């Protein structure tokens, strides 16, 4: 592998503990980054100041053995690297504050250039939140619009699944190296995403999912998107960090209104109060994208079997047989009120059931 500037940058990103700010200082100090490979220690010290430990690690790993090991590992995991020196580096990222100097990616990088909407929210979300994330991403897919999120549990997971089930594309931004999946329970989902979209990270192979990585990766999610949908978020949710980045980047913010008594809707309701666009229908998002992209809706056949979860199907089949009072429904399903009530809400929103007098449920005629 040649010692050219982009490759030096990839090698540099593998130095343990190095930060974006360190890399920025080195790029500004040297005329070209390949000068770093032969530079005297005093020049590296001049560039990085009191970053003694990082300077030692740069010197220690400034050898062909470590350099070759980095690229052999990248080849082993079939990783594509995009650096800020490359022409095909995403333009949406190039001019943001603190851009990632290297992106590690698996999948098709062309999906970074299609219309993308970020769908973010709580890990510990409600059934309503899961449904909304899944349904909105699925509807976006039907318009040829991809979704981008963080592959976390809850809202992220359901937004990725909705896009895939809508025969669309989805992008995941990880807070760790691409040789691992976090959370591990999403490993199969991640593999499917690589085939029908892509996953990427600014962190090199071997980097664990450290706590401070997740707020940082949110700037990439918002930057690559054409707008951000917040499904559910508490007042201190990490999703609101994505919103802050998105506002700085000039992106539209959409928030799903929720129950004023729900902790998971405190953040979204506050966003609406503070000026975010209220999301009542996916058409609200589609209309804003029509000014920037040529998009049209695909013709996709609707199937009850595909649209409902196993538990939703079970409740629906009971109600479909005969109109049933909610108390009898609790007995027949053996579900607690806090388990059954969100399912009934979802089935009503989807149009599968209606509530008639006296808390009795039936199917529309």
Coordinates of C-alpha atoms in Angstrom, one line a residue:
X1 CA 0.0 0.0 0.0
X2 CA 1.4 3.4 -1.0
X3 CA 2.4 6.0 1.5
X4 CA 0.1 8.6 -0.1
X5 CA -1.9 11.3 1.8
X6 CA -5.2 9.5 2.0
X7 CA -3.6 6.3 3.2
X8 CA -1.6 8.2 5.8
X9 CA -4.9 9.6 7.0
X10 CA -6.4 6.1 7.3
X11 CA -3.3 4.9 9.2
X12 CA -3.5 8.0 11.5
X13 CA -7.1 7.3 12.4
X14 CA -6.0 3.9 13.8
X15 CA -3.7 5.5 16.3
X16 CA -5.3 4.7 19.7
X17 CA -6.7 7.7 21.4
X18 CA -6.2 10.2 18.5
X19 CA -9.1 12.7 18.1
X20 CA -10.5 14.6 15.2
X21 CA -8.9 17.7 16.6
X22 CA -5.5 16.1 16.7
X23 CA -5.9 15.1 13.0
X24 CA -7.1 18.6 12.2
X25 CA -4.0 20.1 13.8
X26 CA -1.6 17.8 11.9
X27 CA -3.3 18.6 8.6
X28 CA -3.0 22.3 9.2
X29 CA 0.6 22.1 10.4
X30 CA 2.1 20.0 7.5
X31 CA 2.0 21.1 3.9
X32 CA 0.8 17.6 3.0
X33 CA 0.0 14.8 5.5
X34 CA 2.5 12.4 4.0
X35 CA 5.2 14.6 5.4
X36 CA 4.2 13.3 8.8
X37 CA 5.7 9.9 7.9
X38 CA 9.2 11.2 7.9
X39 CA 8.8 14.3 10.1
X40 CA 11.1 15.0 13.0
X41 CA 9.5 14.5 16.5
X42 CA 9.8 18.3 17.3
X43 CA 7.5 19.1 14.3
X44 CA 4.9 16.7 15.6
X45 CA 5.2 18.2 19.0
X46 CA 4.8 21.7 17.5
X47 CA 1.7 20.5 15.8
X48 CA 0.0 18.7 18.8
X49 CA 1.4 20.7 21.7
X50 CA 1.0 18.8 25.0
X51 CA -0.5 15.6 23.6
X52 CA 2.5 13.6 24.7
X53 CA 0.9 10.2 24.8
X54 CA -0.6 10.6 21.3
X55 CA 2.8 11.8 20.0
X56 CA 4.5 8.7 21.5
X57 CA 1.9 6.4 19.8
X58 CA 2.3 8.1 16.5
X59 CA 6.1 7.6 16.6
X60 CA 5.8 4.0 17.9
X61 CA 3.4 3.0 15.1
X62 CA 5.1 4.9 12.3
X63 CA 6.4 1.8 10.6
X64 CA 5.5 -0.4 7.7
X65 CA 4.5 -3.3 9.9
X66 CA 1.7 -1.4 11.6
X67 CA 0.7 0.4 8.4
X68 CA 0.4 -2.9 6.5
X69 CA -1.6 -4.5 9.4
X70 CA -4.2 -1.7 9.2
X71 CA -4.9 -2.2 5.5
X72 CA -4.8 -6.0 5.7
X73 CA -7.5 -5.8 8.4
X74 CA -9.6 -3.5 6.2
X75 CA -9.3 -6.0 3.3
X76 CA -10.2 -8.9 5.7
X77 CA -13.5 -7.3 6.7
X78 CA -14.2 -6.0 3.1
X79 CA -14.4 -2.4 4.3
X80 CA -14.4 0.5 1.9
X81 CA -12.7 3.7 3.1
X82 CA -13.7 7.2 2.1
X83 CA -11.4 10.0 3.2
X84 CA -12.0 13.7 3.1
X85 CA -9.3 13.8 0.3
X86 CA -11.4 11.6 -2.0
X87 CA -13.7 13.0 -4.7
X88 CA -16.5 10.6 -3.8
X89 CA -16.5 11.7 -0.1
X90 CA -20.1 12.7 0.6
X91 CA -20.6 16.4 0.0
X92 CA -23.2 16.5 2.7
X93 CA -20.4 15.8 5.2
X94 CA -17.6 17.8 3.7
X95 CA -18.6 21.2 4.9
X96 CA -20.1 20.5 8.3
X97 CA -18.4 21.5 11.6
X98 CA -16.0 18.7 12.6
X99 CA -16.4 16.4 9.6
X100 CA -15.2 12.8 10.0
X101 CA -11.8 12.6 8.2
X102 CA -12.3 9.0 7.4
X103 CA -15.5 7.0 6.9
X104 CA -15.4 3.2 7.1
X105 CA -18.3 1.6 5.2
X106 CA -19.9 -1.7 4.2
X107 CA -22.6 -1.8 1.5
X108 CA -23.3 0.5 -1.4
X109 CA -22.1 4.1 -1.0
X110 CA -24.5 5.3 -3.7
X111 CA -27.2 5.1 -1.1
X112 CA -25.6 8.1 0.6
X113 CA -26.6 10.1 -2.4
X114 CA -30.4 9.3 -2.5
X115 CA -32.9 11.3 -0.5
X116 CA -32.5 10.3 3.2
X117 CA -34.6 11.1 6.2
X118 CA -33.2 10.5 9.7
X119 CA -35.6 8.8 12.0
X120 CA -34.5 8.9 15.6
X121 CA -35.9 8.5 19.1
X122 CA -35.8 6.6 22.4
X123 CA -34.3 3.2 22.9
X124 CA -37.0 2.4 25.5
X125 CA -39.9 3.4 23.3
X126 CA -43.6 2.6 23.5
X127 CA -45.6 0.3 21.2
X128 CA -46.9 3.5 19.6
X129 CA -43.4 4.7 19.0
X130 CA -42.3 1.4 17.5
X131 CA -45.2 1.4 15.1
X132 CA -44.7 5.0 14.0
X133 CA -41.0 4.5 13.3
X134 CA -41.7 1.4 11.3
X135 CA -44.7 2.8 9.4
X136 CA -43.2 6.1 8.5
X137 CA -39.9 4.5 7.2
X138 CA -41.9 2.0 5.3
X139 CA -44.0 4.7 3.7
X140 CA -40.9 6.7 2.8
X141 CA -39.5 3.6 1.1
X142 CA -42.5 3.5 -1.1
X143 CA -41.5 7.0 -2.4
X144 CA -37.9 5.9 -3.0
X145 CA -36.7 7.8 0.1
X146 CA -34.2 6.0 2.3
X147 CA -33.9 6.3 6.1
X148 CA -30.8 6.8 8.2
X149 CA -30.5 6.1 11.9
X150 CA -28.1 4.6 14.4
X151 CA -29.0 0.9 14.6
X152 CA -29.8 1.3 18.3
X153 CA -32.6 -0.6 20.0
X154 CA -36.1 0.9 19.9
X155 CA -36.9 3.6 17.4
X156 CA -33.7 3.2 15.3
X157 CA -34.2 -0.6 14.9
X158 CA -37.9 -0.2 13.9
X159 CA -37.1 2.6 11.4
X160 CA -34.5 0.4 9.7
X161 CA -36.9 -2.6 9.6
X162 CA -39.7 -0.5 8.1
X163 CA -37.5 0.7 5.3
X164 CA -36.4 -2.9 4.5
X165 CA -39.9 -4.2 4.6
X166 CA -41.0 -1.4 2.3
X167 CA -38.4 -2.7 -0.2
X168 CA -36.4 0.4 0.4
X169 CA -32.9 1.3 1.5
X170 CA -31.6 2.3 4.8
X171 CA -28.3 3.6 6.2
X172 CA -26.9 2.8 9.7
X173 CA -24.3 4.9 11.5
X174 CA -22.5 3.0 14.2
X175 CA -20.6 4.2 17.3
X176 CA -18.0 1.5 17.0
X177 CA -15.8 -0.2 14.4
X178 CA -17.6 -2.2 11.7
X179 CA -16.0 -5.5 12.8
X180 CA -18.7 -5.6 15.5
X181 CA -22.4 -4.9 15.9
X182 CA -23.8 -2.9 18.7
X183 CA -26.2 -4.0 20.1
X184 CA -25.3 -7.6 19.2
X185 CA -29.0 -8.5 18.9
X186 CA -29.1 -6.4 15.7
X187 CA -26.4 -8.4 13.9
X188 CA -28.8 -10.0 11.5
X189 CA -30.5 -6.6 10.8
X190 CA -27.0 -5.1 10.1
X191 CA -26.2 -7.9 7.6
X192 CA -29.5 -7.2 5.8
X193 CA -28.8 -3.5 5.7
X194 CA -25.4 -4.1 4.1
X195 CA -27.2 -5.9 1.3
X196 CA -29.9 -3.2 0.9
X197 CA -28.2 0.0 1.9
X198 CA -25.0 0.5 3.9
X199 CA -23.6 0.8 7.4
X200 CA -20.8 3.2 8.2
X201 CA -18.7 4.5 11.0
X202 CA -16.0 7.1 11.6
X203 CA -14.3 4.7 14.0
X204 CA -11.7 2.2 12.9
X205 CA -11.9 -1.6 13.2
X206 CA -11.5 -2.8 16.7
X207 CA -12.9 0.4 18.3
X208 CA -15.5 -0.6 21.0
X209 CA -18.8 1.2 21.4
X210 CA -17.7 3.8 24.0
X211 CA -20.3 6.1 25.6
X212 CA -19.1 9.4 24.0
X213 CA -19.1 7.9 20.5
X214 CA -22.9 8.0 20.3
X215 CA -23.5 11.7 20.7
X216 CA -20.7 12.3 18.2
X217 CA -22.0 10.0 15.6
X218 CA -25.3 11.9 15.7
X219 CA -23.8 14.8 13.7
X220 CA -23.2 12.3 10.8
X221 CA -26.7 11.0 10.9
X222 CA -28.1 14.6 10.7
X223 CA -25.6 15.7 8.1
X224 CA -26.3 12.9 5.7
X225 CA -30.1 13.4 6.0
X226 CA -32.5 15.7 4.3
X227 CA -34.5 16.2 7.4
X228 CA -34.9 14.6 10.9
X229 CA -38.0 12.9 12.3
X230 CA -38.1 12.5 16.1
X231 CA -40.6 9.8 17.0
X232 CA -40.3 9.7 20.8
X233 CA -37.8 11.3 23.1
X234 CA -37.6 12.2 26.8
X235 CA -36.4 15.7 27.8
X236 CA -32.8 14.4 28.1
X237 CA -32.9 12.0 25.1
X238 CA -29.8 11.6 22.9
X239 CA -32.2 12.1 20.0
X240 CA -32.3 15.8 20.9
X241 CA -28.5 16.0 20.3
X242 CA -29.2 14.9 16.8
X243 CA -31.8 17.8 16.6
X244 CA -29.2 20.3 17.7
X245 CA -26.8 19.2 15.1
X246 CA -29.5 19.2 12.4
X247 CA -30.5 22.8 13.3
X248 CA -26.9 23.9 13.0
X249 CA -26.8 22.2 9.6
X250 CA -30.0 23.9 8.4
X251 CA -32.2 20.7 8.3
X252 CA -36.0 20.5 8.8
X253 CA -37.1 19.0 12.1
X254 CA -40.3 17.0 12.3
X255 CA -41.7 15.7 15.7
X256 CA -44.5 13.2 16.4
X257 CA -46.9 14.5 19.0
X258 CA -47.6 12.2 21.9
X259 CA -49.4 11.8 25.1
X260 CA -48.7 14.7 27.4
X261 CA -48.5 12.3 30.3
X262 CA -45.9 10.1 28.6
X263 CA -42.2 10.6 29.6
X264 CA -41.2 9.5 26.1
X265 CA -43.2 12.3 24.5
X266 CA -41.9 15.1 26.7
X267 CA -39.1 15.9 24.3
X268 CA -41.1 15.6 21.1
X269 CA -44.0 17.8 22.4
X270 CA -41.4 20.4 23.6
X271 CA -39.9 20.4 20.1
X272 CA -43.3 21.1 18.6
X273 CA -43.8 23.9 21.1
X274 CA -40.4 25.4 20.2
X275 CA -41.1 25.4 16.4
X276 CA -40.5 21.9 15.0
X277 CA -42.9 20.8 12.3
X278 CA -45.7 18.6 13.7
X279 CA -45.7 15.2 12.0
X280 CA -49.2 13.9 11.4
X281 CA -48.7 12.3 8.0
X282 CA -45.7 11.3 6.0
X283 CA -47.0 13.6 3.2
X284 CA -45.7 16.5 5.4
X285 CA -42.1 15.2 4.8
X286 CA -42.7 14.2 1.1
X287 CA -43.9 17.7 0.1
X288 CA -40.7 19.3 1.3
X289 CA -38.5 16.8 -0.6
X290 CA -40.3 17.3 -3.9
X291 CA -38.6 20.7 -4.2
X292 CA -35.2 19.0 -4.2
X293 CA -35.7 15.6 -5.7
X294 CA -37.7 14.0 -8.5
X295 CA -39.7 11.5 -6.5
X296 CA -42.8 9.4 -7.1
X297 CA -44.7 6.8 -5.2
X298 CA -44.2 3.1 -6.0
X299 CA -47.2 0.8 -6.4
X300 CA -47.0 -1.7 -3.6
X301 CA -49.7 -4.2 -2.6
X302 CA -50.8 -3.9 0.9
X303 CA -51.0 -7.0 3.0
X304 CA -52.4 -7.4 6.5
X305 CA -50.1 -10.3 7.2
X306 CA -47.0 -8.1 6.5
X307 CA -48.2 -5.0 8.2
X308 CA -49.2 -6.4 11.6
X309 CA -47.0 -7.8 14.3
X310 CA -47.8 -11.3 15.6
X311 CA -49.4 -9.8 18.7
X312 CA -51.4 -7.3 16.7
X313 CA -52.7 -10.1 14.4
X314 CA -53.8 -12.1 17.4
X315 CA -55.8 -9.2 18.9
X316 CA -57.2 -8.3 15.5
X317 CA -58.4 -11.8 14.8
X318 CA -60.3 -11.9 18.1
X319 CA -62.0 -8.6 17.3
X320 CA -62.7 -9.6 13.7
X321 CA -64.8 -12.6 14.9
X322 CA -67.3 -10.5 16.9
X323 CA -67.6 -7.1 18.5
X324 CA -66.0 -7.4 21.9
X325 CA -65.9 -5.3 25.1
X326 CA -62.5 -4.4 26.4
X327 CA -62.9 -6.3 29.6
X328 CA -63.6 -9.5 27.7
X329 CA -60.7 -8.7 25.5
X330 CA -58.4 -8.5 28.5
X331 CA -59.6 -12.0 29.6
X332 CA -59.3 -13.6 26.2
X333 CA -55.9 -12.2 25.3
X334 CA -54.5 -12.6 28.8
X335 CA -52.8 -9.2 28.4
X336 CA -52.5 -6.5 31.0
X337 CA -54.1 -3.1 30.2
X338 CA -50.7 -1.5 29.7
X339 CA -49.9 -4.2 27.1
X340 CA -53.3 -4.3 25.3
X341 CA -54.2 -0.6 25.2
X342 CA -51.2 0.4 23.0
X343 CA -52.0 -2.4 20.6
X344 CA -55.7 -1.3 20.3
X345 CA -54.4 2.3 19.6
X346 CA -52.2 1.0 16.8
X347 CA -54.9 -1.1 15.3
X348 CA -57.2 1.9 15.3
X349 CA -54.6 4.2 13.8
X350 CA -54.0 1.6 11.0
X351 CA -57.7 1.4 10.4
X352 CA -58.2 -2.3 11.3
X353 CA -60.6 -1.7 14.2
X354 CA -63.0 1.0 15.4
X355 CA -64.3 1.6 18.9
X356 CA -68.1 1.8 19.3
X357 CA -70.2 2.7 22.4
X358 CA -69.2 1.4 25.8
X359 CA -65.5 0.6 25.0
X360 CA -66.5 -2.2 22.6
X361 CA -64.3 -2.9 19.6
X362 CA -65.2 -4.2 16.1
X363 CA -63.9 -4.1 12.6
X364 CA -65.1 -1.4 10.1
X365 CA -67.7 -2.5 7.6

